[in-house]
mmCIF file of C-alpha atoms and ligand atoms in Angstrom:
data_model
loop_
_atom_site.group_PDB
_atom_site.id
_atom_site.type_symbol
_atom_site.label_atom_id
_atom_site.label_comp_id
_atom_site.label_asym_id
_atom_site.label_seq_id
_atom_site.Cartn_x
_atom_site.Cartn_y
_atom_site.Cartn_z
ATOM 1 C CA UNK R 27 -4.273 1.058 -10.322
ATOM 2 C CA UNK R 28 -1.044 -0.039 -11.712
ATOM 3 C CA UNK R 29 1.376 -2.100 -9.294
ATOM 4 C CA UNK R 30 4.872 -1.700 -9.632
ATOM 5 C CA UNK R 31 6.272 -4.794 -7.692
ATOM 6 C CA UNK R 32 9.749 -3.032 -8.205
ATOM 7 C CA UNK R 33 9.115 -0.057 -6.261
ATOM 8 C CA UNK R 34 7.534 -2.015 -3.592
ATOM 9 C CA UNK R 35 9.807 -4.633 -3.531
ATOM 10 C CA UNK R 36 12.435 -1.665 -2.708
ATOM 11 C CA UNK R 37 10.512 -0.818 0.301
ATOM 12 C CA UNK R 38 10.175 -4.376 1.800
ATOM 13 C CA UNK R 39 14.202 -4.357 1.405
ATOM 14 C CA UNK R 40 14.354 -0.926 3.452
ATOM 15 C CA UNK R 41 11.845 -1.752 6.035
ATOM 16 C CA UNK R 42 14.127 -5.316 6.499
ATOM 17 C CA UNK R 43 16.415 -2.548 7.744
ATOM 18 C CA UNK R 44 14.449 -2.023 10.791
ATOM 19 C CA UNK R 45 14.444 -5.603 11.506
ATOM 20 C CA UNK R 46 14.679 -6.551 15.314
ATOM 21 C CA UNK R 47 16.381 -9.557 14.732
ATOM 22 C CA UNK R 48 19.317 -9.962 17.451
ATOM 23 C CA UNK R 49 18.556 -14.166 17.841
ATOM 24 C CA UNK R 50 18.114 -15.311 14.120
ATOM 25 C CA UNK R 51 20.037 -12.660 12.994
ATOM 26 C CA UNK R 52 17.647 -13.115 9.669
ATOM 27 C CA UNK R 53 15.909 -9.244 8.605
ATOM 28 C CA UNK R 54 12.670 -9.682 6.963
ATOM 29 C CA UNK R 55 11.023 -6.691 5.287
ATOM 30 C CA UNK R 56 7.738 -6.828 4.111
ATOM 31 C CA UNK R 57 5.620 -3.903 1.887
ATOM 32 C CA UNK R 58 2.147 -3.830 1.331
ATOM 33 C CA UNK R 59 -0.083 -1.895 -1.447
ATOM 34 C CA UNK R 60 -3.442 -0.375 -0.047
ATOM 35 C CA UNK R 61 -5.862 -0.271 -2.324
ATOM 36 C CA UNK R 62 -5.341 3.578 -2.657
ATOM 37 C CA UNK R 63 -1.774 3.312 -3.406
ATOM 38 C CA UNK R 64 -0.575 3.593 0.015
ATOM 39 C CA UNK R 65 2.085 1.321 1.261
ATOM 40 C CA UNK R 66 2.527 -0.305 4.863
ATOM 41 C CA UNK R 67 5.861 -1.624 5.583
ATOM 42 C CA UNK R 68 7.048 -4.176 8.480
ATOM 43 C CA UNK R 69 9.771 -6.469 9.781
ATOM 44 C CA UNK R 70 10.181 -9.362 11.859
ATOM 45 C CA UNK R 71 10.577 -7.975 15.587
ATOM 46 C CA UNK R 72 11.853 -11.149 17.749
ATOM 47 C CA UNK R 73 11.827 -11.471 21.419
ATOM 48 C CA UNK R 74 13.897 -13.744 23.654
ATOM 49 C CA UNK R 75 11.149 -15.844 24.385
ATOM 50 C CA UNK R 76 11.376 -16.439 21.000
ATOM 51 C CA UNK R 77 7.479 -17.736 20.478
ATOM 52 C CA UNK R 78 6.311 -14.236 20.602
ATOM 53 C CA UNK R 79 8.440 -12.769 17.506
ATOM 54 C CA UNK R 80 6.074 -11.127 15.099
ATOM 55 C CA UNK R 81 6.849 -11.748 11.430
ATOM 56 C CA UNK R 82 7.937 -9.022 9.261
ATOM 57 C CA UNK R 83 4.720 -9.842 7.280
ATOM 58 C CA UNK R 84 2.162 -9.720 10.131
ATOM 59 C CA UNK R 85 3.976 -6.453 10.834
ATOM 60 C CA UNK R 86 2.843 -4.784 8.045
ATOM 61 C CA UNK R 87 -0.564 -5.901 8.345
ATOM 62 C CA UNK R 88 -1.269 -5.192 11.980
ATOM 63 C CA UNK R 89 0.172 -1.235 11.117
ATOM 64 C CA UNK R 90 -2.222 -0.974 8.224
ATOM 65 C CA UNK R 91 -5.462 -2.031 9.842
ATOM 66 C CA UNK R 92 -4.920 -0.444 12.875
ATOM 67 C CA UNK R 93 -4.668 2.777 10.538
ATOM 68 C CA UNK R 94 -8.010 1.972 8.976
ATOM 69 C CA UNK R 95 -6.457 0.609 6.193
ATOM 70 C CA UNK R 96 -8.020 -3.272 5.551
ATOM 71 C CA UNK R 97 -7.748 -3.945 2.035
ATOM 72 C CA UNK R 98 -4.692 -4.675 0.243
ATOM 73 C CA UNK R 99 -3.565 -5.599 -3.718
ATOM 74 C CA UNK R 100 -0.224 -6.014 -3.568
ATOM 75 C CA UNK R 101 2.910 -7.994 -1.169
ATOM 76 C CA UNK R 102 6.157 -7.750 -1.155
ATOM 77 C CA UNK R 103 9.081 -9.313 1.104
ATOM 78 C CA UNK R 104 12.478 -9.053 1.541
ATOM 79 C CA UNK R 105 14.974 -11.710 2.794
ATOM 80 C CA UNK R 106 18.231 -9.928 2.304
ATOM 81 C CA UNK R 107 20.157 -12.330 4.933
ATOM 82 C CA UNK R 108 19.537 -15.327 2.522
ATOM 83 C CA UNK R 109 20.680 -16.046 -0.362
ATOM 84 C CA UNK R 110 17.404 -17.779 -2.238
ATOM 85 C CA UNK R 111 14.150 -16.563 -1.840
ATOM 86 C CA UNK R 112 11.929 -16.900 1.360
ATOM 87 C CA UNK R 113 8.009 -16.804 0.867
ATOM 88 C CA UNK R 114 5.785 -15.999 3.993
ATOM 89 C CA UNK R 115 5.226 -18.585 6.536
ATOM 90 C CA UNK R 116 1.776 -20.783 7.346
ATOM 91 C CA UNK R 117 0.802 -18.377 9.994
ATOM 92 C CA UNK R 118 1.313 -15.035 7.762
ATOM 93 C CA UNK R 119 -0.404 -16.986 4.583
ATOM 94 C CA UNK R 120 -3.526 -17.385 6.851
ATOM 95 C CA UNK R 121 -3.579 -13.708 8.213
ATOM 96 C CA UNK R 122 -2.674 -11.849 4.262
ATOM 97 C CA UNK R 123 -5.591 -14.078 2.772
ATOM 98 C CA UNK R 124 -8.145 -12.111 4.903
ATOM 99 C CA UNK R 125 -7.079 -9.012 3.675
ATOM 100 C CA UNK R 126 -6.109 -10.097 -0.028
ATOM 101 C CA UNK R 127 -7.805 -11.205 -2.987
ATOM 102 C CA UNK R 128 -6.495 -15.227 -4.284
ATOM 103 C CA UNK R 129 -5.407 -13.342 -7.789
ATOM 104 C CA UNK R 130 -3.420 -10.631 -5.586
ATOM 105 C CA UNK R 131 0.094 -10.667 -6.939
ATOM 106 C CA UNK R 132 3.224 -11.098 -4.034
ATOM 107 C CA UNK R 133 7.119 -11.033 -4.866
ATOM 108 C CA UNK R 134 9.920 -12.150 -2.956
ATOM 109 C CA UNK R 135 13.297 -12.545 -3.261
ATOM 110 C CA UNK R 136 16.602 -12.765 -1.325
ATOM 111 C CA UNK R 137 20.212 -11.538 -1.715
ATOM 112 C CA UNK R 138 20.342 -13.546 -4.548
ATOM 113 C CA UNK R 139 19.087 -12.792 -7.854
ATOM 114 C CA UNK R 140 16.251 -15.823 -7.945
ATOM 115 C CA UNK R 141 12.969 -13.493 -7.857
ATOM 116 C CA UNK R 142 9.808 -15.138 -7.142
ATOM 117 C CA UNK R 143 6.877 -13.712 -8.503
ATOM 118 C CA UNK R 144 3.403 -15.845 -7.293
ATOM 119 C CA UNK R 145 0.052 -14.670 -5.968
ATOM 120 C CA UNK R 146 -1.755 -14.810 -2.433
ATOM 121 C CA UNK R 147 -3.913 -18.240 -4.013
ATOM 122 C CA UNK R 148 -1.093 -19.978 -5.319
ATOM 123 C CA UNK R 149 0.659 -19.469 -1.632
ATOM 124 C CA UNK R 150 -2.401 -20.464 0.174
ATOM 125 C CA UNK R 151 -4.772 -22.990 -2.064
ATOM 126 C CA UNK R 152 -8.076 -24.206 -0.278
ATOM 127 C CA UNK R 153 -7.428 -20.767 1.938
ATOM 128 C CA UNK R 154 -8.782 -22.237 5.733
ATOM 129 C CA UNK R 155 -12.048 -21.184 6.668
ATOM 130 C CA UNK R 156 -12.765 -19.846 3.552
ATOM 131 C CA UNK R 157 -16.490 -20.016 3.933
ATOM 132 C CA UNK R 158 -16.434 -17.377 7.445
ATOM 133 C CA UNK R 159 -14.523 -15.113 5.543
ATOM 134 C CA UNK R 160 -16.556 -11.480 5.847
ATOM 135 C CA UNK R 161 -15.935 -8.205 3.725
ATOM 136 C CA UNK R 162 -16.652 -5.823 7.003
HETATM 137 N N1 LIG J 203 10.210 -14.396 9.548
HETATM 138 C C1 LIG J 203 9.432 -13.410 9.027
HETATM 139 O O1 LIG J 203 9.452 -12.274 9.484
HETATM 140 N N2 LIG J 203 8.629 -13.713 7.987
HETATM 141 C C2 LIG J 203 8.584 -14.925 7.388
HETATM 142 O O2 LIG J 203 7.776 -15.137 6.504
HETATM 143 C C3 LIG J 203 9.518 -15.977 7.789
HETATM 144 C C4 LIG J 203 10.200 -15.761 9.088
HETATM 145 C C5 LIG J 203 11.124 -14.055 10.637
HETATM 146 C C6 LIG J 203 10.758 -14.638 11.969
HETATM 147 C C7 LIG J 203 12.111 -14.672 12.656
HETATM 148 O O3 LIG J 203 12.347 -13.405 13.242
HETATM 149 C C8 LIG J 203 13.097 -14.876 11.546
HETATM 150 O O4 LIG J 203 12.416 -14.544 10.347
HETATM 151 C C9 LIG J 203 13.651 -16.277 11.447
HETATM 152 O O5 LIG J 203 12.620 -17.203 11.395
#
């Protein structure tokens, strides 16, 4: 299938329009490419006990599995409240590597016109617990 990290970088920025984000006041808009071509969008939903906010990330892969949808080739996020890039945190890197293959390619990019354009492996080397990992 060909990826175009354009278009789905486009609908990470539109989902970071959804973005429940009254205590940071930072949107985060993730898009992920099924391996049929179908896209899964989140954002970061916060809550004011702040531990339980949901990344925008995490979003988009709890809506995809939970409609039968568990393999994915392609990330993109959206930062559009900062002005540099902002990749996925620890906790996200951990959950998108059981879904995503190392070579999987990811964008993201802020308001700013840095782009960065990496891969699930290079974001999470020596993936944890690697050797459990199941294709189920
Ligand atoms: N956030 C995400 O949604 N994804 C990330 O990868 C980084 C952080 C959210 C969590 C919180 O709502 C806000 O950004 C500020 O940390």
């Amino acid at each position: 299938m060909k990826i175009n990290m354009d278009d789905l970088y486009q609908k990470a920025r539109q989902a970071a329009d959804a973005a429940y984000a009254p205590y940071s006041h930072f949107r985060v808009g993730a898009a992920l490419l099924a391996e049929d071509g179908t896209v899964f969008t989140g954002c970061n939903v916060e809550n004011r006990s702040y531990g339980l906010t949901i990344c925008a990330e995490r979003g988009a892969v709890m809506k995809a599995v939970s409609s039968g949808c568990r393999s994915f080739v392609a990330l993109a996020i959206a930062t559009p409240d900062s002005n540099y890039p902002v990749g996925p945190c620890g906790a996200c890197r951990q959950v998108l590597s059981e879904f995503m293959e190392s070579t999987a390619p990811v964008r993201f990019a802020g308001s700013g016109s840095e782009v960065v354009n990496t891969t699930v492996g290079e974001l999470y080397p020596y993936d944890s617990l690697h050797e459990l990992a199941t294709n189920m």
